[in-house]
Short mmCIF file of C-alpha atoms and ligand atoms in Angstrom, two decimals:
data_model
loop_
_atom_site.label_atom_id
_atom_site.label_comp_id
_atom_site.label_asym_id
_atom_site.label_seq_id
_atom_site.Cartn_x
_atom_site.Cartn_y
_atom_site.Cartn_z
CA MET T 1 0.00 0.00 0.00
CA THR T 2 1.11 3.57 -0.71
CA ARG T 3 -0.07 6.74 0.95
CA ARG T 4 -1.46 9.18 -1.63
CA SER T 5 -2.76 12.74 -1.43
CA VAL T 6 -6.23 12.95 -2.97
CA ILE T 7 -8.04 16.21 -3.72
CA ARG T 8 -11.18 16.17 -1.60
CA GLY T 9 -12.48 19.66 -2.32
CA THR T 10 -11.76 22.84 -4.25
CA GLY T 11 -12.88 26.43 -3.80
CA HIS T 12 -12.10 29.91 -4.98
CA TYR T 13 -12.83 33.57 -4.54
CA LEU T 14 -12.54 36.46 -6.98
CA PRO T 15 -12.86 40.10 -5.91
CA GLU T 16 -16.06 41.84 -7.02
CA ARG T 17 -14.44 44.48 -9.22
CA ILE T 18 -14.07 43.29 -12.81
CA VAL T 19 -11.90 45.36 -15.16
CA GLU T 20 -12.31 44.84 -18.90
CA ASN T 21 -9.39 45.34 -21.31
CA SER T 22 -11.06 48.48 -22.64
CA TRP T 23 -10.47 50.18 -19.24
CA PHE T 24 -6.72 50.28 -20.02
CA GLU T 25 -7.34 52.06 -23.34
CA GLY T 26 -8.10 55.21 -21.36
CA GLN T 27 -4.92 54.92 -19.27
CA LEU T 28 -2.20 53.67 -21.62
CA GLU T 29 -1.25 53.27 -25.26
CA THR T 30 -2.88 49.87 -25.65
CA THR T 31 -5.97 48.28 -27.13
CA ASP T 32 -8.40 45.54 -26.22
CA GLU T 33 -7.42 43.95 -29.54
CA TRP T 34 -3.69 43.84 -28.64
CA ILE T 35 -4.30 42.37 -25.18
CA ARG T 36 -6.76 39.77 -26.48
CA SER T 37 -4.68 38.65 -29.44
CA ARG T 38 -1.28 38.60 -27.65
CA THR T 39 -2.47 37.07 -24.35
CA GLY T 40 -6.05 35.75 -24.56
CA ILE T 41 -6.96 37.96 -21.58
CA GLU T 42 -10.31 39.78 -21.77
CA ARG T 43 -10.87 40.88 -18.18
CA ARG T 44 -9.48 40.46 -14.67
CA HIS T 45 -10.62 41.05 -11.09
CA PHE T 46 -8.96 43.64 -8.85
CA ALA T 47 -9.17 43.62 -5.05
CA ALA T 48 -11.00 46.54 -3.44
CA GLU T 49 -9.09 49.13 -1.45
CA GLY T 50 -8.20 47.56 1.89
CA GLN T 51 -8.90 44.02 0.67
CA THR T 52 -5.86 41.86 1.36
CA THR T 53 -4.48 38.58 0.06
CA SER T 54 -5.62 36.86 3.27
CA ASP T 55 -9.18 38.16 2.77
CA LEU T 56 -9.32 36.43 -0.62
CA ALA T 57 -7.61 33.29 0.72
CA ILE T 58 -10.01 32.93 3.68
CA ARG T 59 -13.00 32.99 1.32
CA ALA T 60 -11.38 30.45 -1.02
CA GLY T 61 -10.49 28.21 1.94
CA ARG T 62 -14.05 28.37 3.30
CA ALA T 63 -15.43 27.48 -0.13
CA ALA T 64 -13.12 24.44 -0.38
CA LEU T 65 -14.09 23.24 3.11
CA GLU T 66 -17.76 23.61 2.22
CA ARG T 67 -17.40 21.64 -1.02
CA ALA T 68 -15.48 18.91 0.81
CA GLY T 69 -18.09 18.80 3.59
CA MET T 70 -15.37 19.47 6.16
CA THR T 71 -14.66 21.93 8.95
CA VAL T 72 -11.33 23.32 10.16
CA ALA T 73 -11.39 20.62 12.85
CA ASP T 74 -10.66 18.15 10.04
CA LEU T 75 -7.48 19.97 8.94
CA ASP T 76 -3.93 19.34 10.14
CA GLY T 77 -2.43 22.35 8.43
CA ILE T 78 -2.45 25.10 5.82
CA VAL T 79 0.19 25.67 3.15
CA LEU T 80 -0.33 28.91 1.25
CA ALA T 81 1.46 30.10 -1.88
CA THR T 82 1.77 33.84 -2.41
CA SER T 83 4.22 36.54 -3.48
CA THR T 84 1.94 39.35 -2.31
CA PRO T 85 1.58 38.81 1.45
CA ASP T 86 -0.50 41.15 3.64
CA LEU T 87 2.57 41.83 5.80
CA THR T 88 6.25 40.92 5.80
CA PHE T 89 5.30 38.56 8.62
CA PRO T 90 3.45 36.64 9.97
CA ALA T 91 2.79 34.25 7.12
CA VAL T 92 -0.49 34.85 5.30
CA ALA T 93 -1.30 31.20 6.10
CA THR T 94 -1.46 32.02 9.82
CA ILE T 95 -3.75 35.00 9.16
CA VAL T 96 -5.97 32.66 7.15
CA GLN T 97 -5.79 30.07 9.93
CA ALA T 98 -7.06 32.62 12.44
CA GLY T 99 -9.69 33.87 9.98
CA LEU T 100 -11.00 30.33 9.58
CA GLY T 101 -11.15 29.91 13.36
CA MET T 102 -8.43 27.24 13.45
CA THR T 103 -6.11 27.27 16.47
CA ARG T 104 -4.21 24.03 16.00
CA GLY T 105 -2.08 22.49 13.24
CA PHE T 106 0.61 24.26 11.21
CA ALA T 107 0.32 27.17 8.76
CA TYR T 108 3.08 28.60 6.59
CA ASP T 109 3.70 30.27 3.25
CA VAL T 110 5.55 29.08 0.17
CA GLN T 111 7.01 31.61 -2.24
CA ALA T 112 7.67 30.47 -5.80
CA VAL T 113 5.76 33.24 -7.61
CA CYS T 114 3.59 31.90 -10.47
CA ALA T 115 4.80 28.35 -9.80
CA GLY T 116 3.92 28.81 -6.12
CA PHE T 117 0.82 26.64 -6.08
CA ILE T 118 2.66 23.70 -7.69
CA PHE T 119 5.44 24.05 -5.10
CA ALA T 120 2.90 24.27 -2.24
CA LEU T 121 0.94 21.29 -3.55
CA VAL T 122 4.07 19.14 -3.88
CA ASN T 123 5.22 20.26 -0.43
CA ALA T 124 1.86 19.33 1.14
CA ASP T 125 1.86 16.01 -0.72
CA ALA T 126 5.31 15.19 0.67
CA MET T 127 4.10 15.94 4.21
CA ILE T 128 1.05 13.74 3.75
CA ARG T 129 3.08 10.88 2.31
CA ALA T 130 5.57 11.20 5.19
CA GLY T 131 2.72 10.79 7.67
CA GLN T 132 3.15 14.34 9.00
CA ALA T 133 -0.48 15.23 8.25
CA ASP T 134 -3.69 13.62 7.00
CA ARG T 135 -5.47 16.68 5.60
CA ILE T 136 -3.94 19.92 4.38
CA LEU T 137 -5.61 23.00 2.96
CA VAL T 138 -3.43 24.23 0.07
CA ILE T 139 -4.13 27.78 -1.10
CA GLY T 140 -2.80 30.04 -3.84
CA ALA T 141 -3.74 33.69 -3.23
CA GLU T 142 -2.50 36.93 -4.74
CA THR T 143 -3.13 40.65 -5.01
CA PHE T 144 -0.74 41.41 -7.88
CA SER T 145 -2.61 44.67 -8.51
CA ARG T 146 -0.60 45.99 -5.52
CA ILE T 147 2.77 45.56 -7.27
CA MET T 148 1.90 46.82 -10.75
CA ASP T 149 3.64 49.71 -12.44
CA TRP T 150 0.50 51.28 -13.96
CA THR T 151 2.62 53.11 -16.54
CA ASP T 152 4.13 49.87 -17.93
CA ARG T 153 1.78 48.54 -20.62
CA GLY T 154 3.93 45.42 -21.00
CA THR T 155 2.94 44.16 -17.53
CA CYS T 156 -0.02 45.95 -15.94
CA VAL T 157 -2.55 44.62 -18.47
CA LEU T 158 -1.58 41.02 -17.71
CA PHE T 159 -2.26 40.43 -14.02
CA GLY T 160 -5.31 40.03 -11.78
CA ASP T 161 -6.21 39.23 -8.17
CA GLY T 162 -7.85 36.11 -6.74
CA ALA T 163 -7.51 32.99 -4.64
CA GLY T 164 -8.05 29.27 -5.11
CA ALA T 165 -7.81 26.38 -2.68
CA VAL T 166 -7.76 22.59 -2.58
CA ILE T 167 -7.96 20.16 0.32
CA LEU T 168 -5.55 17.24 0.13
CA GLU T 169 -6.41 14.11 2.09
CA ALA T 170 -4.34 10.99 2.76
CA GLN T 171 -5.78 7.86 1.19
CA GLU T 172 -4.27 4.42 0.71
CA GLY T 173 -3.42 3.47 -2.88
CA ALA T 174 -2.00 0.33 -4.44
CA GLY T 175 1.17 2.14 -5.52
CA THR T 176 0.28 2.03 -9.22
CA SER T 177 -0.59 4.77 -11.71
CA ASP T 178 -4.26 3.73 -11.37
CA ASP T 179 -4.32 5.17 -7.83
CA ARG T 180 -6.29 8.31 -7.10
CA GLY T 181 -4.31 11.34 -5.92
CA ILE T 182 -0.96 12.87 -6.75
CA LEU T 183 1.08 10.30 -8.67
CA ALA T 184 4.24 12.25 -9.52
CA SER T 185 5.69 15.74 -9.61
CA ASP T 186 8.68 17.71 -10.84
CA LEU T 187 10.07 20.96 -9.39
CA ASN T 188 12.82 23.19 -10.82
CA SER T 189 14.42 26.57 -10.17
CA ASP T 190 17.24 28.48 -11.84
CA GLY T 191 18.08 31.70 -10.02
CA SER T 192 20.42 32.84 -12.77
CA TYR T 193 17.30 34.04 -14.64
CA ARG T 194 16.31 36.47 -11.86
CA GLU T 195 16.45 39.53 -14.14
CA LEU T 196 13.72 38.19 -16.44
CA LEU T 197 10.95 38.56 -13.86
CA TYR T 198 11.29 40.19 -10.45
CA VAL T 199 9.94 42.86 -8.13
CA ASP T 200 12.28 45.84 -7.72
CA GLY T 201 11.80 46.24 -3.98
CA GLY T 202 11.82 44.29 -0.75
CA VAL T 203 12.40 44.30 2.98
CA SER T 204 16.17 43.93 3.07
CA SER T 205 16.97 45.93 -0.07
CA THR T 206 14.80 49.00 -0.64
CA GLY T 207 12.49 48.71 2.34
CA THR T 208 9.54 49.10 -0.05
CA ALA T 209 7.17 46.60 -1.66
CA GLY T 210 8.46 47.45 -5.16
CA GLN T 211 6.91 46.90 -8.57
CA LEU T 212 6.91 43.98 -10.98
CA ARG T 213 9.45 44.03 -13.82
CA MET T 214 9.37 41.51 -16.64
CA GLN T 215 11.12 40.85 -19.91
CA GLY T 216 7.96 39.25 -21.23
CA ASN T 217 9.24 37.87 -24.52
CA LEU T 218 12.17 36.08 -22.82
CA VAL T 219 9.90 34.61 -20.12
CA PHE T 220 7.57 33.56 -22.93
CA ARG T 221 10.35 31.56 -24.62
CA HIS T 222 11.36 29.83 -21.37
CA ALA T 223 7.72 29.03 -20.64
CA VAL T 224 7.10 27.39 -23.99
CA GLU T 225 10.25 25.29 -23.67
CA LYS T 226 10.13 24.38 -19.97
CA LEU T 227 6.42 23.71 -19.35
CA ALA T 228 6.00 20.83 -21.79
CA LYS T 229 9.33 19.41 -20.57
CA THR T 230 8.31 19.41 -16.89
CA ALA T 231 4.89 17.96 -17.73
CA HIS T 232 6.56 15.11 -19.63
CA CYS T 233 8.98 14.59 -16.75
CA SER T 234 6.12 14.15 -14.24
CA LEU T 235 4.23 11.86 -16.62
CA ASP T 236 7.40 9.79 -17.12
CA LYS T 237 7.87 9.42 -13.36
CA ALA T 238 4.28 8.15 -13.11
CA GLY T 239 4.85 5.71 -15.98
CA LEU T 240 2.32 7.57 -18.15
CA THR T 241 2.36 9.55 -21.41
CA GLY T 242 0.50 12.47 -22.98
CA ALA T 243 -1.97 9.95 -24.42
CA ASP T 244 -3.15 9.11 -20.87
CA VAL T 245 -4.01 12.73 -20.01
CA ASP T 246 -7.67 13.74 -19.69
CA TRP T 247 -7.12 17.34 -18.57
CA LEU T 248 -4.28 19.85 -18.70
CA VAL T 249 -4.72 22.49 -16.00
CA PRO T 250 -1.99 25.01 -16.82
CA HIS T 251 -0.87 28.22 -15.16
CA GLN T 252 -3.00 30.87 -16.83
CA ALA T 253 -0.52 33.49 -18.03
CA ASN T 254 -0.93 33.62 -21.77
CA MET T 255 -3.20 31.74 -24.17
CA ARG T 256 -0.35 31.40 -26.68
CA ILE T 257 1.89 29.71 -24.08
CA ILE T 258 -0.95 27.37 -23.09
CA THR T 259 -1.69 26.46 -26.73
CA ALA T 260 2.00 25.78 -27.47
CA THR T 261 2.31 23.55 -24.37
CA ALA T 262 -0.83 21.59 -25.25
CA GLN T 263 0.48 21.12 -28.79
CA LYS T 264 3.83 19.84 -27.53
CA MET T 265 1.99 17.38 -25.30
CA GLY T 266 -0.21 16.25 -28.20
CA LEU T 267 -3.39 17.41 -26.44
CA PRO T 268 -6.41 18.91 -28.20
CA MET T 269 -7.61 22.22 -26.66
CA GLU T 270 -10.86 20.51 -25.51
CA LYS T 271 -8.71 18.84 -22.85
CA VAL T 272 -7.31 22.13 -21.54
CA VAL T 273 -8.93 24.08 -18.70
CA LEU T 274 -8.91 27.78 -19.65
CA THR T 275 -9.68 30.66 -17.32
CA VAL T 276 -7.11 33.17 -18.58
CA ALA T 277 -9.74 35.18 -20.51
CA ASP T 278 -11.73 35.97 -17.34
CA HIS T 279 -9.00 36.05 -14.66
CA GLY T 280 -5.81 37.24 -16.37
CA ASN T 281 -2.60 36.06 -14.73
CA THR T 282 -3.27 35.63 -11.01
CA SER T 283 0.18 34.13 -10.31
CA ALA T 284 0.03 31.44 -7.59
CA ALA T 285 -3.78 31.64 -7.56
CA SER T 286 -4.25 30.79 -11.22
CA ILE T 287 -4.02 26.99 -11.05
CA PRO T 288 -6.23 26.45 -7.98
CA LEU T 289 -8.69 28.96 -9.48
CA ALA T 290 -8.78 26.93 -12.70
CA LEU T 291 -9.14 23.66 -10.74
CA SER T 292 -12.00 25.06 -8.69
CA VAL T 293 -13.86 26.61 -11.64
CA ALA T 294 -13.66 23.37 -13.67
CA ASP T 295 -14.53 21.23 -10.63
CA GLY T 296 -17.54 23.47 -9.93
CA GLN T 297 -18.69 22.83 -13.50
CA GLY T 298 -18.42 19.07 -12.87
CA ARG T 299 -15.87 18.65 -15.64
CA PHE T 300 -13.49 16.30 -13.83
CA LYS T 301 -14.76 12.71 -13.49
CA PRO T 302 -13.44 10.25 -10.90
CA GLY T 303 -10.47 8.35 -12.32
CA GLN T 304 -9.52 11.00 -14.87
CA LEU T 305 -5.87 12.02 -15.18
CA LEU T 306 -4.93 15.67 -14.67
CA VAL T 307 -1.62 17.35 -15.40
CA THR T 308 -0.93 20.77 -13.94
CA GLU T 309 2.09 22.96 -14.66
CA GLY T 310 3.39 26.47 -14.05
CA ILE T 311 6.38 28.79 -14.38
CA GLY T 312 7.22 32.14 -12.85
CA GLY T 313 9.80 34.43 -11.32
CA GLY T 314 13.01 32.80 -10.17
CA LEU T 315 12.76 31.33 -12.63
CA SER T 316 10.88 28.50 -10.92
CA TRP T 317 8.74 25.95 -12.69
CA GLY T 318 7.17 22.56 -12.11
CA SER T 319 4.30 20.17 -12.65
CA ALA T 320 2.23 17.49 -10.99
CA VAL T 321 0.24 14.54 -12.31
CA LEU T 322 -2.81 13.47 -10.36
CA ARG T 323 -5.78 11.22 -10.73
CA TRP T 324 -9.14 12.77 -9.77
O1 UT7 O 1 3.21 34.17 -14.97
C1 UT7 O 1 4.58 34.33 -14.98
C2 UT7 O 1 5.12 34.03 -16.29
N1 UT7 O 1 4.83 35.13 -17.19
C3 UT7 O 1 4.48 34.84 -18.42
O2 UT7 O 1 4.34 33.69 -18.75
C4 UT7 O 1 4.39 35.97 -19.40
C5 UT7 O 1 5.18 35.61 -20.60
N2 UT7 O 1 5.17 36.61 -21.62
C6 UT7 O 1 4.08 36.98 -22.34
O3 UT7 O 1 2.99 36.55 -22.09
C7 UT7 O 1 4.29 37.87 -23.53
O4 UT7 O 1 5.66 38.00 -23.77
C8 UT7 O 1 3.67 39.28 -23.40
C9 UT7 O 1 2.16 39.17 -23.47
C10 UT7 O 1 4.09 39.90 -22.09
C11 UT7 O 1 4.14 40.17 -24.55
O5 UT7 O 1 3.86 39.55 -25.78
P1 UT7 O 1 5.01 39.46 -26.90
O6 UT7 O 1 4.38 38.88 -28.08
O7 UT7 O 1 6.17 38.73 -26.30
O8 UT7 O 1 5.34 40.96 -27.16
P2 UT7 O 1 6.71 41.75 -26.95
O9 UT7 O 1 7.01 41.91 -25.50
O10 UT7 O 1 7.76 41.15 -27.82
O11 UT7 O 1 6.27 43.14 -27.54
C12 UT7 O 1 5.81 43.29 -28.87
C13 UT7 O 1 5.38 44.73 -29.06
C14 UT7 O 1 6.38 45.74 -28.54
O12 UT7 O 1 6.43 46.84 -29.45
P3 UT7 O 1 7.64 47.00 -30.49
O13 UT7 O 1 8.87 47.04 -29.65
O14 UT7 O 1 7.56 45.77 -31.35
O15 UT7 O 1 7.30 48.28 -31.17
C15 UT7 O 1 5.78 46.18 -27.24
O16 UT7 O 1 6.17 47.48 -26.88
O17 UT7 O 1 4.16 44.97 -28.36
C16 UT7 O 1 4.31 46.14 -27.56
N3 UT7 O 1 3.46 46.03 -26.40
C17 UT7 O 1 2.18 46.47 -26.37
N4 UT7 O 1 1.42 47.08 -27.31
C18 UT7 O 1 0.16 47.38 -26.96
C19 UT7 O 1 3.75 45.49 -25.19
N5 UT7 O 1 2.68 45.58 -24.39
C20 UT7 O 1 1.71 46.18 -25.08
C21 UT7 O 1 0.37 46.55 -24.79
N6 UT7 O 1 -0.36 47.14 -25.76
N7 UT7 O 1 -0.20 46.31 -23.60
#
């Protein structure tokens, strides 16, 4: 028998304010047509003034608990991925823990930017398989609107705010690729690419939060090359191939990156979960948001094989293969 981490519930929250591409036409030299055709993004949600990453995460966590039919008493811990924390410390996860009324178990943050949810998921899976916990709430939550340079048309049109969550639960499997739960994963970082995507401020450097800087076309090239590679690596580890995949749930940064990755994996677009048009790039929140939206629509059937992948600042990138 093998201990596996099975997704028991998903949930998400998006701030009320929706901003269409056309809103940027009044602020910058850009067009709805450019944004749509170069990225696939049509609109995004922005947090209200005073609304923090933890506010979004608490709502997403509650939604996941509700869908799973669980309460915080059932959880052993919270692992939360974000690059836009409420405060330098404590961890957003502990603020969420308190907000959910949970006073036991562990709660900490993981920071791997747009790959953050994959890193958090793999981290939680490792803890479950090691017997450290039976049920973990894994959240990706961001307020990237707080670190935008609103004069930079190459970045500020791309990002949005939101939060998504999943609950992982330990279940016994046979140790084969037919098991439910996370079957394999692959994580990578290469800090020599720091200049491609970073925030130009921080606690121990400028003492400010800073703003996002990106060489988009270079990140684009790395994404197209590295995402299909990591997905294949995870599939390989699980003893599976692209032909076994029912759903690709990619990081939602750019429709053209997603299409290229699906093509390289030999997957038709009907097998790809797409939320980029409505959410924009929500960094660590994008994958759990996509999982929760598709789950809410009843698209994933028990036994189906999902591959999820993401890349972001660091650069850091990775993937996971799981059976629903
Ligand atoms: O989630 C973390 C990972 N991040 C990503 O995966 C993002 C990866 N990168 C991308 O998605 C794309 O590179 C972008 C959408 C950011 C840009 O698309 P691109 O096809 O790589 O365009 P580019 O950066 O090469 O720029 C092409 C042109 C430039 O004009 P010139 O130099 O050719 O005259 C830009 O100045 O498009 C211009 N441009 C814009 N024009 C209108 C850049 N942003 C805009 C804009 N509106 N918003």
